[in-house]
Amino acid sequence: MYDVNKVRTDFPILSVEAHPGVPLVYLDSAASSQKPAAVIDAMNAYYRGYNANVHRGIHRLSEDATNAYEGARQRISKFINSPDPCQVIFVRNATEAFNLVAYSWGRTNISAGDEILLTEMEHHANLVPWQLLAEETGATLRFVPFLEDGTLDLSDLSNLLNERTKLFSFTAVSNVFGTINPAKQLIEAAREVGAVTMVDAAQAVPHMPVDVQELDPDFLAFSSHKMCGPTGIGVLYGGRDLLEEMPPFMGGGDMIRRVTLEGSTWNDLPWKFEAGTPSIAEVIGLGAAVDYLSQLGMDQVLEHEQFITNYALEALSEVKGLKVIGPAPSQKGGVAAFTLEGAHPHDIAELLDESGIAVRAGHHCAMPLHHKLGLTATARASFYIHTTTEEVDKLVQGLNRVRQVFRL
Ligand code: 7TS
C-alpha cells in the first residue's frame, strides 16, 4: 500500500513554510521536483568523504569517486532497462541531449530535402535544436498536429512519415496537456519508413516505468532534476550502433584515446561524449534518486499520480470559469494546465503563492502549443509522489479565493 505520508517525510523541504505560518503546497514538480534526503545525503557524502576527480588519479579518493560515478551509471542504465551502461551518456539536461543529437548525428546525417518530423506539442528543447539544424542543412520541419483535446491527430501520419523523413522526435508525455502519447506505436511507424526516432522522456521517466528495450527508440532523453535528482545532470540513451558511428559533440579531456599535435582518436562509449570533468556529485545524486524511485516502485508511482490526477481534475471541474486543457484523465499524466476566465495566469500564480501554493504560470516553454489554442499563457499545477488530496483541496480553495479577489 502506497503511503504518501511516509513518502512526505523523506522530503526535508516539505516541512519548510512558504511564508511565515503558511505551509508549502508544492505543485510545480513538472518544472523541477523536490529532493528526498537520500539524494541530498549521497551528494554530501561524496563532498565530505571522497571528493576527487574521476577516471584519473590512482589514489583512494579518486578510485572511490570513479566507482560511485560508474556505479550510478549502471543503476541508471538498469532503471530504464538499457542493454548496456555504455549507452547511457551523461549530459547536463534533456535540452543538452537534443542538442547533442542535432549536432553530432544531425550534422552528419541530415541534408537539404530531408524531413524532420516533430509534433505541435513539443517543449522548445525538442524544437529549437531542430530549427537550427534545418536552417543550416536546408532540411524541412514537419509537425504532427494535435486535436482540441490535446491528443495527437494521427490521421495523416502515413503522409507525414514518408521516405524523406530522416528523424521523428516527439514527447512521450506533454508538459502542458499531460497527454501520454502512444510512443511505441509512433516508433514502429517511423521505423517502417526507416526514420531514426528520438523520444523526449523528460516528463515520462520520472513518473512511470520506462523500458527502452520494450519501447526501442534510437534516442531517448531525460533530466535528473524532474525525478528527485539534482540539477545539472541528464541522460541521453542511444542505440549502440548509432552512438558508435556518431562523431563527438565536444572535444577535450576524457573523451579521447590518443592525442598528438596533429589529431586525436576517440575514447569508447560512453566517454566519447563526456568531454571534461563531469558532474560527479550530480551523477551520484541521480544514482541515489533512481534507487529511491526504484524502492517506491515505478508502478506505484504511476498509480499514485493517476489517483491524484483523477481527484484533481474532478475537484477543479467544480471551480466556476476554470478550464483544464488536455485529454481525459485516462490519457493524462500528473499535470493540470488551466485558464480561469477573467484572471491572468500570472495573477492566479501570485495569489496562490500568498496561500503557500506553488504553481507555474506562463507558456511552459511550449509557445507554439499555446499559440494554436489562442492563448499566451496558462497556469499549471503538477503533481508528484508526495502530493496529497488535502493539497489539491487547498488548490481549489486558493482558486476560489482568486475568484473572490477578482469578483468573478
Ligand atoms: N522536455 C519536456 C517535455 C519538458 O517538460 C522539459 C522541461 C524539457 C524537455 C527540458 O528539460 P530541461 O531539464 O532540459 O530544462 N519542462 C519544464 C516545464 O514544464 N517547466 O519548467 C521546465
Tab-separated table of C-alpha atoms and ligand atoms in Angstrom:
chain	number	residue	atom	x	y	z
A	1	MET	CA	0.000	0.000	0.000
A	2	TYR	CA	1.449	3.360	-1.102
A	3	ASP	CA	1.901	5.556	1.962
A	4	VAL	CA	2.028	9.163	0.764
A	5	ASN	CA	2.525	10.500	4.296
A	6	LYS	CA	5.583	8.326	4.763
A	7	VAL	CA	6.911	9.498	1.361
A	8	ARG	CA	6.429	13.099	2.517
A	9	THR	CA	8.741	12.563	5.492
A	10	ASP	CA	11.527	11.697	3.028
A	11	PHE	CA	11.492	15.285	1.664
A	12	PRO	CA	13.016	17.837	4.084
A	13	ILE	CA	11.632	20.787	2.103
A	14	LEU	CA	8.022	19.698	2.636
A	15	SER	CA	8.243	20.829	6.258
A	16	VAL	CA	9.501	24.291	5.238
A	17	GLU	CA	6.976	27.142	5.398
A	18	ALA	CA	6.274	29.030	2.158
A	19	HIS	CA	5.725	32.202	4.204
A	20	PRO	CA	5.773	32.599	7.999
A	21	GLY	CA	2.960	30.395	9.315
A	22	VAL	CA	1.926	29.251	5.808
A	23	PRO	CA	2.788	25.641	4.912
A	24	LEU	CA	4.222	24.922	1.494
A	25	VAL	CA	1.993	23.217	-1.086
A	26	TYR	CA	4.412	22.349	-3.874
A	27	LEU	CA	2.539	21.805	-7.136
A	28	ASP	CA	5.362	22.571	-9.557
A	29	SER	CA	7.189	19.240	-9.889
A	30	ALA	CA	6.884	19.289	-13.695
A	31	ALA	CA	9.222	22.307	-13.689
A	32	SER	CA	11.568	20.753	-11.127
A	33	SER	CA	10.961	18.138	-8.468
A	34	GLN	CA	11.940	18.322	-4.813
A	35	LYS	CA	14.742	16.099	-3.497
A	36	PRO	CA	14.497	13.382	-0.849
A	37	ALA	CA	17.081	13.335	1.966
A	38	ALA	CA	18.684	10.231	0.426
A	39	VAL	CA	19.742	12.273	-2.630
A	40	ILE	CA	20.997	15.258	-0.642
A	41	ASP	CA	22.889	12.905	1.712
A	42	ALA	CA	24.523	10.955	-1.135
A	43	MET	CA	25.872	14.185	-2.640
A	44	ASN	CA	27.048	15.414	0.759
A	45	ALA	CA	28.749	12.083	1.434
A	46	TYR	CA	30.755	12.467	-1.763
A	47	TYR	CA	31.872	16.024	-0.987
A	48	ARG	CA	32.588	15.237	2.669
A	49	GLY	CA	34.151	11.806	2.281
A	50	TYR	CA	35.648	11.069	-1.125
A	51	ASN	CA	35.625	14.170	-3.337
A	52	ALA	CA	38.113	13.765	-6.202
A	53	ASN	CA	38.140	13.734	-9.980
A	54	VAL	CA	37.147	10.525	-11.766
A	55	HIS	CA	38.958	8.304	-14.293
A	56	ARG	CA	42.299	9.908	-13.409
A	57	GLY	CA	44.061	9.630	-10.090
A	58	ILE	CA	45.481	6.396	-8.789
A	59	HIS	CA	44.624	7.233	-5.232
A	60	ARG	CA	41.882	6.048	-2.961
A	61	LEU	CA	39.593	9.070	-3.221
A	62	SER	CA	39.682	9.064	-6.996
A	63	GLU	CA	39.030	5.338	-7.138
A	64	ASP	CA	36.070	5.689	-4.765
A	65	ALA	CA	34.705	8.612	-6.795
A	66	THR	CA	35.106	6.676	-10.047
A	67	ASN	CA	33.362	3.629	-8.589
A	68	ALA	CA	30.480	5.770	-7.322
A	69	TYR	CA	30.178	7.609	-10.654
A	70	GLU	CA	30.260	4.474	-12.819
A	71	GLY	CA	28.179	2.529	-10.283
A	72	ALA	CA	25.472	5.197	-10.589
A	73	ARG	CA	25.587	4.838	-14.373
A	74	GLN	CA	24.960	1.104	-14.031
A	75	ARG	CA	21.920	1.648	-11.778
A	76	ILE	CA	20.528	4.408	-14.011
A	77	SER	CA	21.006	2.088	-17.000
A	78	LYS	CA	19.114	-0.669	-15.197
A	79	PHE	CA	16.350	1.771	-14.227
A	80	ILE	CA	15.459	2.301	-17.912
A	81	ASN	CA	16.443	-1.285	-18.819
A	82	SER	CA	19.223	-0.195	-21.168
A	83	PRO	CA	21.017	-3.238	-22.606
A	84	ASP	CA	24.407	-1.792	-21.646
A	85	PRO	CA	25.512	1.081	-19.355
A	86	CYS	CA	27.728	2.391	-22.185
A	87	GLN	CA	24.520	3.513	-23.917
A	88	VAL	CA	23.768	5.897	-21.040
A	89	ILE	CA	25.516	9.183	-21.843
A	90	PHE	CA	25.605	11.840	-19.156
A	91	VAL	CA	24.657	15.317	-20.337
A	92	ARG	CA	23.576	18.463	-18.479
A	93	ASN	CA	19.844	18.015	-19.018
A	94	ALA	CA	17.310	16.833	-21.600
A	95	THR	CA	17.939	20.032	-23.568
A	96	GLU	CA	21.594	19.138	-23.999
A	97	ALA	CA	20.656	15.630	-25.152
A	98	PHE	CA	18.625	17.096	-28.034
A	99	ASN	CA	21.434	19.465	-28.933
A	100	LEU	CA	23.971	16.639	-28.833
A	101	VAL	CA	21.936	14.539	-31.263
A	102	ALA	CA	21.113	17.513	-33.521
A	103	TYR	CA	24.776	18.488	-33.658
A	104	SER	CA	26.503	15.125	-33.818
A	105	TRP	CA	24.000	12.835	-35.561
A	106	GLY	CA	22.110	15.616	-37.358
A	107	ARG	CA	25.034	17.344	-38.986
A	108	THR	CA	26.331	14.091	-40.462
A	109	ASN	CA	23.012	12.551	-41.494
A	110	ILE	CA	20.681	15.384	-42.499
A	111	SER	CA	20.870	17.291	-45.749
A	112	ALA	CA	18.742	19.524	-47.986
A	113	GLY	CA	15.406	17.970	-48.904
A	114	ASP	CA	15.290	15.704	-45.827
A	115	GLU	CA	12.376	15.989	-43.434
A	116	ILE	CA	12.419	16.081	-39.647
A	117	LEU	CA	9.068	15.243	-38.088
A	118	LEU	CA	8.082	16.710	-34.710
A	119	THR	CA	4.709	17.399	-33.085
A	120	GLU	CA	2.930	20.662	-32.335
A	121	MET	CA	3.042	19.990	-28.595
A	122	GLU	CA	6.827	19.910	-28.138
A	123	HIS	CA	8.778	21.685	-25.431
A	124	HIS	CA	11.203	24.179	-27.012
A	125	ALA	CA	14.042	21.763	-26.122
A	126	ASN	CA	12.709	19.389	-28.784
A	127	LEU	CA	12.044	22.116	-31.324
A	128	VAL	CA	14.726	24.799	-31.388
A	129	PRO	CA	17.741	22.444	-31.900
A	130	TRP	CA	15.962	21.016	-34.981
A	131	GLN	CA	15.141	24.504	-36.262
A	132	LEU	CA	18.849	25.352	-36.055
A	133	LEU	CA	19.717	22.102	-37.842
A	134	ALA	CA	17.111	22.672	-40.567
A	135	GLU	CA	18.337	26.213	-41.136
A	136	GLU	CA	21.901	25.010	-41.513
A	137	THR	CA	21.211	21.995	-43.729
A	138	GLY	CA	18.163	23.022	-45.765
A	139	ALA	CA	16.042	20.250	-44.255
A	140	THR	CA	12.311	20.782	-43.708
A	141	LEU	CA	10.487	20.546	-40.369
A	142	ARG	CA	7.035	18.958	-40.351
A	143	PHE	CA	4.620	18.588	-37.470
A	144	VAL	CA	2.041	16.102	-36.291
A	145	PRO	CA	-0.880	18.336	-35.261
A	146	PHE	CA	-2.838	17.982	-32.036
A	147	LEU	CA	-6.592	17.846	-31.673
A	148	GLU	CA	-8.740	20.049	-29.482
A	149	ASP	CA	-8.493	17.562	-26.595
A	150	GLY	CA	-4.681	17.719	-26.604
A	151	THR	CA	-4.108	14.304	-28.183
A	152	LEU	CA	-2.132	13.841	-31.387
A	153	ASP	CA	-4.029	13.777	-34.657
A	154	LEU	CA	-2.559	10.668	-36.275
A	155	SER	CA	-4.978	10.610	-39.211
A	156	ASP	CA	-2.319	11.920	-41.623
A	157	LEU	CA	0.655	10.113	-40.102
A	158	SER	CA	1.229	7.943	-43.155
A	159	ASN	CA	1.764	11.100	-45.218
A	160	LEU	CA	3.820	12.929	-42.599
A	161	LEU	CA	6.086	9.902	-42.197
A	162	ASN	CA	7.492	9.190	-45.644
A	163	GLU	CA	10.709	8.201	-47.405
A	164	ARG	CA	12.099	11.738	-46.921
A	165	THR	CA	11.635	11.560	-43.125
A	166	LYS	CA	15.055	11.079	-41.548
A	167	LEU	CA	14.051	11.701	-37.940
A	168	PHE	CA	10.863	11.600	-35.883
A	169	SER	CA	11.347	13.231	-32.477
A	170	PHE	CA	8.375	13.549	-30.135
A	171	THR	CA	7.465	13.834	-26.493
A	172	ALA	CA	6.275	10.760	-24.606
A	173	VAL	CA	4.281	12.967	-22.218
A	174	SER	CA	3.316	16.598	-22.841
A	175	ASN	CA	4.416	19.020	-20.112
A	176	VAL	CA	1.301	21.159	-20.713
A	177	PHE	CA	-1.559	18.858	-21.741
A	178	GLY	CA	-0.155	15.910	-19.806
A	179	THR	CA	-1.026	13.752	-22.834
A	180	ILE	CA	0.590	10.319	-22.708
A	181	ASN	CA	1.413	9.768	-26.383
A	182	PRO	CA	1.411	6.277	-27.951
A	183	ALA	CA	5.217	6.196	-28.080
A	184	LYS	CA	5.615	2.568	-29.097
A	185	GLN	CA	3.156	2.895	-31.978
A	186	LEU	CA	4.900	6.068	-33.203
A	187	ILE	CA	8.340	4.449	-33.051
A	188	GLU	CA	7.103	1.438	-35.015
A	189	ALA	CA	5.521	3.668	-37.666
A	190	ALA	CA	8.751	5.672	-38.021
A	191	ARG	CA	10.822	2.518	-38.337
A	192	GLU	CA	8.685	1.353	-41.254
A	193	VAL	CA	9.947	4.300	-43.325
A	194	GLY	CA	13.485	3.969	-41.987
A	195	ALA	CA	13.382	7.138	-39.872
A	196	VAL	CA	15.502	7.460	-36.732
A	197	THR	CA	13.428	8.112	-33.589
A	198	MET	CA	14.058	10.282	-30.558
A	199	VAL	CA	11.781	10.322	-27.526
A	200	ASP	CA	11.541	13.249	-25.125
A	201	ALA	CA	11.046	11.338	-21.874
A	202	ALA	CA	11.595	14.329	-19.550
A	203	GLN	CA	8.011	14.013	-18.263
A	204	ALA	CA	7.864	10.218	-18.560
A	205	VAL	CA	10.900	8.695	-16.812
A	206	PRO	CA	10.113	10.498	-13.510
A	207	HIS	CA	6.505	9.317	-13.467
A	208	MET	CA	6.099	5.847	-14.988
A	209	PRO	CA	8.079	2.718	-15.823
A	210	VAL	CA	10.130	3.328	-18.986
A	211	ASP	CA	11.800	0.321	-20.604
A	212	VAL	CA	13.996	1.319	-23.540
A	213	GLN	CA	14.265	-2.262	-24.818
A	214	GLU	CA	10.499	-2.571	-24.915
A	215	LEU	CA	9.972	0.881	-26.432
A	216	ASP	CA	13.057	0.578	-28.650
A	217	PRO	CA	13.721	4.211	-29.619
A	218	ASP	CA	17.004	5.179	-31.274
A	219	PHE	CA	17.469	8.029	-28.792
A	220	LEU	CA	15.726	8.975	-25.571
A	221	ALA	CA	16.348	11.980	-23.306
A	222	PHE	CA	15.513	12.886	-19.714
A	223	SER	CA	16.569	15.249	-16.913
A	224	SER	CA	17.582	14.313	-13.379
A	225	HIS	CA	16.048	17.362	-11.699
A	226	LYS	CA	12.492	16.312	-12.560
A	227	MET	CA	12.921	12.871	-10.974
A	228	CYS	CA	14.128	13.657	-7.437
A	229	GLY	CA	17.723	14.151	-8.565
A	230	PRO	CA	19.887	17.274	-8.697
A	231	THR	CA	20.068	19.873	-11.462
A	232	GLY	CA	22.961	19.885	-13.911
A	233	ILE	CA	22.656	16.272	-14.993
A	234	GLY	CA	20.577	14.416	-17.541
A	235	VAL	CA	20.750	11.359	-19.736
A	236	LEU	CA	20.922	10.649	-23.422
A	237	TYR	CA	20.185	6.998	-24.108
A	238	GLY	CA	21.102	5.838	-27.604
A	239	GLY	CA	21.251	2.765	-29.800
A	240	ARG	CA	24.780	1.392	-29.658
A	241	ASP	CA	25.484	1.313	-33.396
A	242	LEU	CA	24.279	4.877	-33.870
A	243	LEU	CA	26.340	6.151	-30.942
A	244	GLU	CA	29.418	4.318	-32.221
A	245	GLU	CA	29.054	5.922	-35.664
A	246	MET	CA	28.449	9.451	-34.404
A	247	PRO	CA	31.296	11.964	-34.139
A	248	PRO	CA	31.909	13.573	-30.726
A	249	PHE	CA	29.797	16.549	-29.663
A	250	MET	CA	32.543	18.273	-27.667
A	251	GLY	CA	36.283	17.799	-27.592
A	252	GLY	CA	38.638	17.821	-24.614
A	253	GLY	CA	39.865	15.621	-21.795
A	254	ASP	CA	38.337	12.207	-21.045
A	255	MET	CA	36.736	11.799	-24.487
A	256	ILE	CA	39.980	10.875	-26.294
A	257	ARG	CA	42.067	7.750	-26.625
A	258	ARG	CA	45.221	9.275	-28.135
A	259	VAL	CA	46.140	12.850	-28.894
A	260	THR	CA	49.001	14.187	-30.977
A	261	LEU	CA	49.510	17.762	-32.057
A	262	GLU	CA	48.089	16.809	-35.416
A	263	GLY	CA	44.999	14.836	-34.446
A	264	SER	CA	43.151	12.614	-31.975
A	265	THR	CA	41.247	9.359	-31.690
A	266	TRP	CA	38.174	8.879	-29.564
A	267	ASN	CA	37.512	7.039	-26.348
A	268	ASP	CA	34.964	4.200	-26.148
A	269	LEU	CA	31.302	4.769	-25.360
A	270	PRO	CA	30.015	6.412	-23.241
A	271	TRP	CA	33.082	8.570	-22.542
A	272	LYS	CA	33.421	9.662	-26.185
A	273	PHE	CA	30.502	12.002	-25.433
A	274	GLU	CA	31.616	13.115	-21.964
A	275	ALA	CA	34.340	15.701	-22.518
A	276	GLY	CA	35.975	17.290	-19.488
A	277	THR	CA	35.427	16.737	-15.780
A	278	PRO	CA	31.852	15.529	-15.479
A	279	SER	CA	29.172	16.452	-12.922
A	280	ILE	CA	30.362	13.847	-10.431
A	281	ALA	CA	28.253	14.763	-7.395
A	282	GLU	CA	25.219	15.170	-9.632
A	283	VAL	CA	25.618	11.726	-11.178
A	284	ILE	CA	25.946	10.260	-7.684
A	285	GLY	CA	22.805	12.210	-6.718
A	286	LEU	CA	20.903	10.891	-9.732
A	287	GLY	CA	22.020	7.376	-8.803
A	288	ALA	CA	20.507	7.893	-5.345
A	289	ALA	CA	17.314	9.282	-6.925
A	290	VAL	CA	16.966	6.182	-9.077
A	291	ASP	CA	17.487	3.985	-6.002
A	292	TYR	CA	14.820	5.980	-4.185
A	293	LEU	CA	12.261	5.738	-7.007
A	294	SER	CA	13.037	2.041	-7.547
A	295	GLN	CA	12.384	1.344	-3.903
A	296	LEU	CA	8.985	3.104	-4.161
A	297	GLY	CA	8.310	1.142	-7.366
A	298	MET	CA	7.508	2.970	-10.603
A	299	ASP	CA	4.194	1.119	-10.940
A	300	GLN	CA	3.173	2.510	-7.546
A	301	VAL	CA	4.414	5.977	-8.506
A	302	LEU	CA	2.241	5.904	-11.631
A	303	GLU	CA	-0.757	4.581	-9.719
A	304	HIS	CA	-0.491	7.310	-7.073
A	305	GLU	CA	-0.191	10.028	-9.710
A	306	GLN	CA	-3.184	8.707	-11.630
A	307	PHE	CA	-5.205	8.686	-8.428
A	308	ILE	CA	-4.207	12.280	-7.594
A	309	THR	CA	-4.744	13.492	-11.167
A	310	ASN	CA	-8.235	11.987	-11.270
A	311	TYR	CA	-9.025	13.567	-7.929
A	312	ALA	CA	-7.639	16.948	-9.021
A	313	LEU	CA	-9.491	17.051	-12.345
A	314	GLU	CA	-12.723	16.221	-10.583
A	315	ALA	CA	-12.111	18.883	-7.912
A	316	LEU	CA	-11.045	21.534	-10.453
A	317	SER	CA	-14.182	20.935	-12.522
A	318	GLU	CA	-16.123	22.435	-9.578
A	319	VAL	CA	-14.341	25.799	-9.900
A	320	LYS	CA	-16.522	28.151	-11.930
A	321	GLY	CA	-14.935	29.532	-15.103
A	322	LEU	CA	-11.949	27.172	-14.880
A	323	LYS	CA	-10.941	25.120	-17.909
A	324	VAL	CA	-8.240	22.463	-17.802
A	325	ILE	CA	-6.623	21.908	-21.199
A	326	GLY	CA	-5.644	18.431	-22.351
A	327	PRO	CA	-7.178	14.978	-22.554
A	328	ALA	CA	-9.277	12.882	-20.174
A	329	PRO	CA	-7.538	11.506	-17.065
A	330	SER	CA	-7.062	8.057	-18.620
A	331	GLN	CA	-4.652	9.542	-21.205
A	332	LYS	CA	-3.067	12.119	-18.930
A	333	GLY	CA	-0.003	12.345	-16.682
A	334	GLY	CA	0.083	14.407	-13.487
A	335	VAL	CA	-0.280	17.922	-14.846
A	336	ALA	CA	-3.268	20.236	-14.989
A	337	ALA	CA	-2.735	23.392	-17.055
A	338	PHE	CA	-5.743	25.671	-16.906
A	339	THR	CA	-7.276	29.033	-17.582
A	340	LEU	CA	-9.679	30.859	-15.275
A	341	GLU	CA	-11.965	33.247	-17.060
A	342	GLY	CA	-11.293	36.854	-16.027
A	343	ALA	CA	-7.948	36.212	-14.289
A	344	HIS	CA	-4.490	36.270	-15.848
A	345	PRO	CA	-2.395	33.136	-15.153
A	346	HIS	CA	0.376	35.240	-13.566
A	347	ASP	CA	-2.121	36.848	-11.180
A	348	ILE	CA	-3.502	33.402	-10.338
A	349	ALA	CA	0.002	32.144	-9.538
A	350	GLU	CA	0.766	35.211	-7.427
A	351	LEU	CA	-2.422	34.941	-5.400
A	352	LEU	CA	-1.956	31.189	-4.931
A	353	ASP	CA	1.560	31.866	-3.689
A	354	GLU	CA	0.092	34.017	-0.903
A	355	SER	CA	-1.613	30.819	0.262
A	356	GLY	CA	1.711	28.925	0.041
A	357	ILE	CA	0.716	27.149	-3.176
A	358	ALA	CA	3.457	26.920	-5.808
A	359	VAL	CA	2.231	26.571	-9.401
A	360	ARG	CA	3.783	27.697	-12.652
A	361	ALA	CA	2.292	30.326	-14.961
A	362	GLY	CA	3.376	31.147	-18.495
A	363	HIS	CA	3.877	29.271	-21.733
A	364	HIS	CA	5.858	26.451	-20.041
A	365	CYS	CA	8.394	26.536	-22.906
A	366	ALA	CA	5.671	25.427	-25.313
A	367	MET	CA	4.793	28.659	-27.097
A	368	PRO	CA	3.530	27.050	-30.339
A	369	LEU	CA	1.117	24.880	-28.340
A	370	HIS	CA	-0.329	27.937	-26.586
A	371	HIS	CA	-0.394	29.940	-29.819
A	372	LYS	CA	-2.513	27.284	-31.535
A	373	LEU	CA	-5.008	27.469	-28.665
A	374	GLY	CA	-5.104	31.276	-28.931
A	375	LEU	CA	-3.539	31.618	-25.500
A	376	THR	CA	-0.386	33.400	-24.359
A	377	ALA	CA	-0.234	31.607	-21.033
A	378	THR	CA	-1.834	29.077	-18.715
A	379	ALA	CA	-1.449	28.334	-15.014
A	380	ARG	CA	-0.241	24.812	-14.318
A	381	ALA	CA	-0.441	22.617	-11.239
A	382	SER	CA	1.677	19.482	-11.406
A	383	PHE	CA	1.673	16.509	-9.092
A	384	TYR	CA	4.233	14.034	-7.870
A	385	ILE	CA	4.852	11.189	-5.445
A	386	HIS	CA	4.240	13.372	-2.360
A	387	THR	CA	1.056	15.159	-3.499
A	388	THR	CA	-1.986	14.607	-1.262
A	389	THR	CA	-5.717	15.106	-1.757
A	390	GLU	CA	-5.555	17.743	1.026
A	391	GLU	CA	-3.108	19.730	-1.095
A	392	VAL	CA	-5.445	19.531	-4.084
A	393	ASP	CA	-8.279	20.750	-1.825
A	394	LYS	CA	-6.094	23.716	-0.829
A	395	LEU	CA	-5.511	24.469	-4.514
A	396	VAL	CA	-9.270	24.556	-5.091
A	397	GLN	CA	-9.758	26.816	-2.049
A	398	GLY	CA	-6.967	29.054	-3.323
A	399	LEU	CA	-8.610	29.297	-6.743
A	400	ASN	CA	-11.950	30.176	-5.195
A	401	ARG	CA	-10.124	32.933	-3.313
A	402	VAL	CA	-8.767	34.183	-6.659
A	403	ARG	CA	-12.349	34.330	-7.946
A	404	GLN	CA	-13.375	36.382	-4.894
A	405	VAL	CA	-10.463	38.799	-5.222
A	406	PHE	CA	-11.297	39.374	-8.885
A	407	ARG	CA	-15.052	39.409	-8.142
A	408	LEU	CA	-15.618	36.678	-10.735
B	1	7TS	N1	11.002	18.234	-22.453
B	1	7TS	C1	9.929	18.324	-21.676
B	1	7TS	C2	8.690	17.548	-22.026
B	1	7TS	C3	9.967	19.134	-20.543
B	1	7TS	O1	8.892	19.216	-19.762
B	1	7TS	C4	11.149	19.857	-20.247
B	1	7TS	C5	11.218	20.800	-19.085
B	1	7TS	C6	12.251	19.694	-21.083
B	1	7TS	C7	12.141	18.884	-22.184
B	1	7TS	C8	13.556	20.379	-20.843
B	1	7TS	O2	14.143	19.932	-19.672
B	1	7TS	P1	15.467	20.609	-19.153
B	1	7TS	O3	15.768	19.914	-17.879
B	1	7TS	O4	16.495	20.379	-20.195
B	1	7TS	O5	15.160	22.064	-18.976
B	1	7TS	N2	9.980	21.330	-18.717
B	1	7TS	C9	9.738	22.347	-17.885
B	1	7TS	C10	8.450	22.715	-17.552
B	1	7TS	O6	7.436	22.172	-17.955
B	1	7TS	N3	8.506	23.757	-16.706
B	1	7TS	O7	9.787	24.061	-16.496
B	1	7TS	C11	10.569	23.192	-17.223
